[in-house]
Short mmCIF file of N, CA and C in Angstrom, two decimals:
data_model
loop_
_atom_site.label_atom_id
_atom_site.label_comp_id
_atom_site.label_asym_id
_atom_site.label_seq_id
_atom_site.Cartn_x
_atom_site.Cartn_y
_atom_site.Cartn_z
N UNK A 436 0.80 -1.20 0.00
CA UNK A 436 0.00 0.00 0.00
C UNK A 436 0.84 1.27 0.00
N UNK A 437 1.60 1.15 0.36
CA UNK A 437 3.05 2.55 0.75
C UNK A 437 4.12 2.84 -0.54
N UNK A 438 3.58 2.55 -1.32
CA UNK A 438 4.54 2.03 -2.12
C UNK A 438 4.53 3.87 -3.16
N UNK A 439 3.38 4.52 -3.22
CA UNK A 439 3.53 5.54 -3.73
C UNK A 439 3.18 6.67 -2.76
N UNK A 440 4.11 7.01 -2.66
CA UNK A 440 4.37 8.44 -1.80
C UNK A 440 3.50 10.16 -2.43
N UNK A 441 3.18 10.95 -1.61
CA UNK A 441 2.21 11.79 -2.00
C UNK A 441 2.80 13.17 -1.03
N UNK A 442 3.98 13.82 -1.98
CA UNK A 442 4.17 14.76 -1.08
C UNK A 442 3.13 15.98 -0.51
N UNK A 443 3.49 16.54 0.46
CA UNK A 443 2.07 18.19 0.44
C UNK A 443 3.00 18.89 -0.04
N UNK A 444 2.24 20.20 -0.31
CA UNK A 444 2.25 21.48 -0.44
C UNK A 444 3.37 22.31 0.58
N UNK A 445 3.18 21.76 1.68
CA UNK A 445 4.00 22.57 2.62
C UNK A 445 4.00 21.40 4.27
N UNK A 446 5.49 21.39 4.25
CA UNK A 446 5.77 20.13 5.77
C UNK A 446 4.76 20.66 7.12
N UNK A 447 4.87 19.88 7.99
CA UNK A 447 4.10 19.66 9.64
C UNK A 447 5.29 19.95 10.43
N UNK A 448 5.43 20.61 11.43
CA UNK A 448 6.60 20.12 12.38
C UNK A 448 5.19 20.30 13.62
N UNK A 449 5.24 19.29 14.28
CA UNK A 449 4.69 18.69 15.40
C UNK A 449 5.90 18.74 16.36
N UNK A 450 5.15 19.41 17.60
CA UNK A 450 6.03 19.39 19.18
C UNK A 450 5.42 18.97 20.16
N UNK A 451 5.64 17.91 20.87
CA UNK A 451 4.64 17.17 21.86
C UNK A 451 5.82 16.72 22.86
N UNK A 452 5.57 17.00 24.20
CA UNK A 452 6.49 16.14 25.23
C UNK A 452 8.02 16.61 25.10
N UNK A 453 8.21 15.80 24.53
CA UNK A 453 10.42 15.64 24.55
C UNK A 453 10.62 15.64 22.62
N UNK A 454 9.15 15.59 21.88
CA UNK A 454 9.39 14.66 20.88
C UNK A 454 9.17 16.21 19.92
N UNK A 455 9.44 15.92 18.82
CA UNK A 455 9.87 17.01 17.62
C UNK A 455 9.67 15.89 16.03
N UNK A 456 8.37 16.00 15.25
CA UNK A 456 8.33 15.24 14.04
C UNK A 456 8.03 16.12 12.62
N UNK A 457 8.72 15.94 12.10
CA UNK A 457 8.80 16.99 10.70
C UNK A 457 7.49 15.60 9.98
N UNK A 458 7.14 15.95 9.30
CA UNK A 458 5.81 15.42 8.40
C UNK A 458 5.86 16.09 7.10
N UNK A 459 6.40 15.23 6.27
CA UNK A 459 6.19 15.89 4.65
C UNK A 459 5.48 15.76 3.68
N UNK A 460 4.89 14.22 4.09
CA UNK A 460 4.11 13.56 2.88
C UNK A 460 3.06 12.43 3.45
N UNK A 461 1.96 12.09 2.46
CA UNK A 461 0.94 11.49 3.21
C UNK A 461 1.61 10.01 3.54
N UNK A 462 3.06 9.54 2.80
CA UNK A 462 3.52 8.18 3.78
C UNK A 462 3.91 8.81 5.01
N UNK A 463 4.91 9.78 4.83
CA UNK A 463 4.97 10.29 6.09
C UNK A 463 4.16 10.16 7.88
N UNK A 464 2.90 10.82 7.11
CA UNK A 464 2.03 10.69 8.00
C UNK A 464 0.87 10.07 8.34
N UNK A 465 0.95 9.02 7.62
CA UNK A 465 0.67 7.48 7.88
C UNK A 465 1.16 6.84 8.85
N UNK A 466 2.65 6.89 8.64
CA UNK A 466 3.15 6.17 9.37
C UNK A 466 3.79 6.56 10.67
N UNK A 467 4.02 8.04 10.55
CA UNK A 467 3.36 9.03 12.07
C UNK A 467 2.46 8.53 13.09
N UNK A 468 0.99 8.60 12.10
CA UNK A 468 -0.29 7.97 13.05
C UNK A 468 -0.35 6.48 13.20
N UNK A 469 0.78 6.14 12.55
CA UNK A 469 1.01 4.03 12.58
C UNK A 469 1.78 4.39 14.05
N UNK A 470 2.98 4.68 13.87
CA UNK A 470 3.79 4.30 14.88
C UNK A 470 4.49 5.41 16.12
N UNK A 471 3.82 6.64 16.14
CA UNK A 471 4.34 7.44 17.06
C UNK A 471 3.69 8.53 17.89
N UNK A 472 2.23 7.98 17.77
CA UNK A 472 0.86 8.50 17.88
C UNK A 472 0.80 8.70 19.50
N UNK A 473 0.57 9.56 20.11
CA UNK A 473 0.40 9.54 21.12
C UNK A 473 -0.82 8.49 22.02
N UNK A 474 -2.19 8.86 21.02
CA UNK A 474 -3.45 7.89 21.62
C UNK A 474 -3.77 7.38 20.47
N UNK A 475 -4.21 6.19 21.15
CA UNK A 475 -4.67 4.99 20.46
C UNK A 475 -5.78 5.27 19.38
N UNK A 476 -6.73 5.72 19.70
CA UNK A 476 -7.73 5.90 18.99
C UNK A 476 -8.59 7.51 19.11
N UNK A 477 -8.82 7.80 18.24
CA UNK A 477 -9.92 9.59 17.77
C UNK A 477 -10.56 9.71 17.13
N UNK A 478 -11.58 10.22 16.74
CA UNK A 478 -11.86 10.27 15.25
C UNK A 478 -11.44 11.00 14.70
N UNK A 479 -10.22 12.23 14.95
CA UNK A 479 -9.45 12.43 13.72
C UNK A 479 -8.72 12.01 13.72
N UNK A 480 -8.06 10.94 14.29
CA UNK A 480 -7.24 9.70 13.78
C UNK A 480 -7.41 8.87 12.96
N UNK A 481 -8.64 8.32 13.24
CA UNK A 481 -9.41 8.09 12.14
C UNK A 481 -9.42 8.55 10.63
N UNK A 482 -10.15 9.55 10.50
CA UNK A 482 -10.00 10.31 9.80
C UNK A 482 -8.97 10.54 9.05
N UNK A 483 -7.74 10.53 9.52
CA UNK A 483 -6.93 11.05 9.04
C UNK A 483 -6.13 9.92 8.01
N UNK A 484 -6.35 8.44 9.07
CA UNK A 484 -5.68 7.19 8.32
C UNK A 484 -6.43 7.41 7.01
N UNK A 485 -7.90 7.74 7.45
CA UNK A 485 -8.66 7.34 5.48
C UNK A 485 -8.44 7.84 4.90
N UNK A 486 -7.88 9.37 5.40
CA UNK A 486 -7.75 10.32 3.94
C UNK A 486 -6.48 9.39 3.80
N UNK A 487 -5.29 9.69 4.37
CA UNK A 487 -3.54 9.28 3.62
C UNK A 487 -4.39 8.12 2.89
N UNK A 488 -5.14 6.88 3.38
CA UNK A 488 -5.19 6.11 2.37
C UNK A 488 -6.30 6.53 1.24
N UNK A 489 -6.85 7.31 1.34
CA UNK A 489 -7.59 7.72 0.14
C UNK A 489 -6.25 8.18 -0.93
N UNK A 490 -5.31 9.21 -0.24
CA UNK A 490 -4.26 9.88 -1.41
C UNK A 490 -3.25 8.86 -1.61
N UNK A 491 -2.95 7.86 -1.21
CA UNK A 491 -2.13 7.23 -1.23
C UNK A 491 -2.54 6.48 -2.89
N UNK A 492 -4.27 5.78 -2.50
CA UNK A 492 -4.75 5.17 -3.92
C UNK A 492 -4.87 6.08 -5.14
N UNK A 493 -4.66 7.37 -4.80
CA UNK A 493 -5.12 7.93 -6.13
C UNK A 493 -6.34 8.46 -6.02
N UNK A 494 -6.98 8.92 -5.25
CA UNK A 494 -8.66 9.23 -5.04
C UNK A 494 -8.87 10.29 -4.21
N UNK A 495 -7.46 10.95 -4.14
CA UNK A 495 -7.37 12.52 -3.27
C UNK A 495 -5.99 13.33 -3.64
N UNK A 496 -6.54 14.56 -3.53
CA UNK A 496 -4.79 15.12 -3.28
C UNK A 496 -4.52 14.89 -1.92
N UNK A 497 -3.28 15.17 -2.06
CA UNK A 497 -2.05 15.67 -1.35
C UNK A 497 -2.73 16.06 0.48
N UNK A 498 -3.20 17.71 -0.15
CA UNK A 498 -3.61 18.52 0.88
C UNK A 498 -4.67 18.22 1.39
N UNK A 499 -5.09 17.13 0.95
CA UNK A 499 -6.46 16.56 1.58
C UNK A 499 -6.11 15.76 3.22
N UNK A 500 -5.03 15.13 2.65
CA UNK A 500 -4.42 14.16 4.17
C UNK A 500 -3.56 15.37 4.90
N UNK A 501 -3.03 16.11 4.40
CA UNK A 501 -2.64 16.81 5.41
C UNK A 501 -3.55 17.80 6.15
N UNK A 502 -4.59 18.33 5.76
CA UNK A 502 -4.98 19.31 6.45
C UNK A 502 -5.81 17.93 7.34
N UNK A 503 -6.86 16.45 7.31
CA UNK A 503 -6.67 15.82 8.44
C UNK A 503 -5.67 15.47 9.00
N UNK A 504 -4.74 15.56 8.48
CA UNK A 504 -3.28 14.97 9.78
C UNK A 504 -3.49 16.38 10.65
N UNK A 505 -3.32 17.18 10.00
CA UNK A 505 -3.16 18.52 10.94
C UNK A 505 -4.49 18.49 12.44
N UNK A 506 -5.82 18.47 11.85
CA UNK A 506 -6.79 17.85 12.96
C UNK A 506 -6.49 17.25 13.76
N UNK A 507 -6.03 15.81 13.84
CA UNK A 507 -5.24 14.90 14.24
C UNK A 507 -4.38 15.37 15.41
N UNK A 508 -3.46 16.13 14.72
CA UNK A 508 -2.23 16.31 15.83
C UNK A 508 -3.09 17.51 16.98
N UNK A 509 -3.58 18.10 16.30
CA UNK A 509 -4.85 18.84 17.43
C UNK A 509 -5.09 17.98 18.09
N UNK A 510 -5.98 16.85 17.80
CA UNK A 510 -6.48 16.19 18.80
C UNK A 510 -5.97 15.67 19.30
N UNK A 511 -4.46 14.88 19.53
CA UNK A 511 -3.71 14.28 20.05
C UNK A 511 -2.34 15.35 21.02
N UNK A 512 -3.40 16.70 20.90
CA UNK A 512 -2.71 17.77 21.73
C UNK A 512 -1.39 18.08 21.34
N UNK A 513 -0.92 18.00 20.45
CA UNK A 513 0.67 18.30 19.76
C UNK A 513 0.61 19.40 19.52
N UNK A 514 1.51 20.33 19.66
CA UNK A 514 1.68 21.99 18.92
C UNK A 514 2.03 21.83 17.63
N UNK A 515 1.31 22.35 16.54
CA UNK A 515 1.51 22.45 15.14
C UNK A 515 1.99 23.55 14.82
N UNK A 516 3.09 23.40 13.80
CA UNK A 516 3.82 24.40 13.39
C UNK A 516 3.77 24.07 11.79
N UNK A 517 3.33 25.52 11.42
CA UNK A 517 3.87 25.11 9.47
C UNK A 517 3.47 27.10 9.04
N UNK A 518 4.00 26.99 8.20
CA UNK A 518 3.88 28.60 7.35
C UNK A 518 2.71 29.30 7.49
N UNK A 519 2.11 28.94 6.37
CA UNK A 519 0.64 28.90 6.28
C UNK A 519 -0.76 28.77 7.24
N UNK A 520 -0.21 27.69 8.13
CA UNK A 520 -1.88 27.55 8.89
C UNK A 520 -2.24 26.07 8.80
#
């Protein structure tokens, strides 16, 4: 499934705890919310897995998974940092 990568528009830097994660692309942040997720379960965690796998198949852009990853790290209380918003 990972096999095609889907960069964004513009990176994530997430600050939570001790921890610091740059986020560039919807594998990226897949595998963010796979393996370094603070809580188990949200619904914009949720959310967020379907979009990356929606853009991952071809059936979304880019900025679609990131602006839910961005939700996400809201809800999992992380400070979001990026240019734009």
């Amino acid at each position: 499934m990972l096999t095609q990568d889907r960069l964004w528009s513009e990176a994530v830097i997430l600050e939570g705890g001790s921890r610091v994660l740059r986020v560039q692309s919807t594998r990226d942040a897949f595998l963010c919310l796979k393996n370094h997720w603070p809580i188990a379960d949200g619904d914009a965690k949720r959310e967020a897995f379907a979009a990356c796998e929606r853009v991952i198949e071809g059936h979304d852009e880019p900025d679609a998974a990131r602006a839910a990853f961005i939700k996400a790290a809201e809800e999992a209380q992380f400070s979001v940092h990026c240019w734009t918003g």
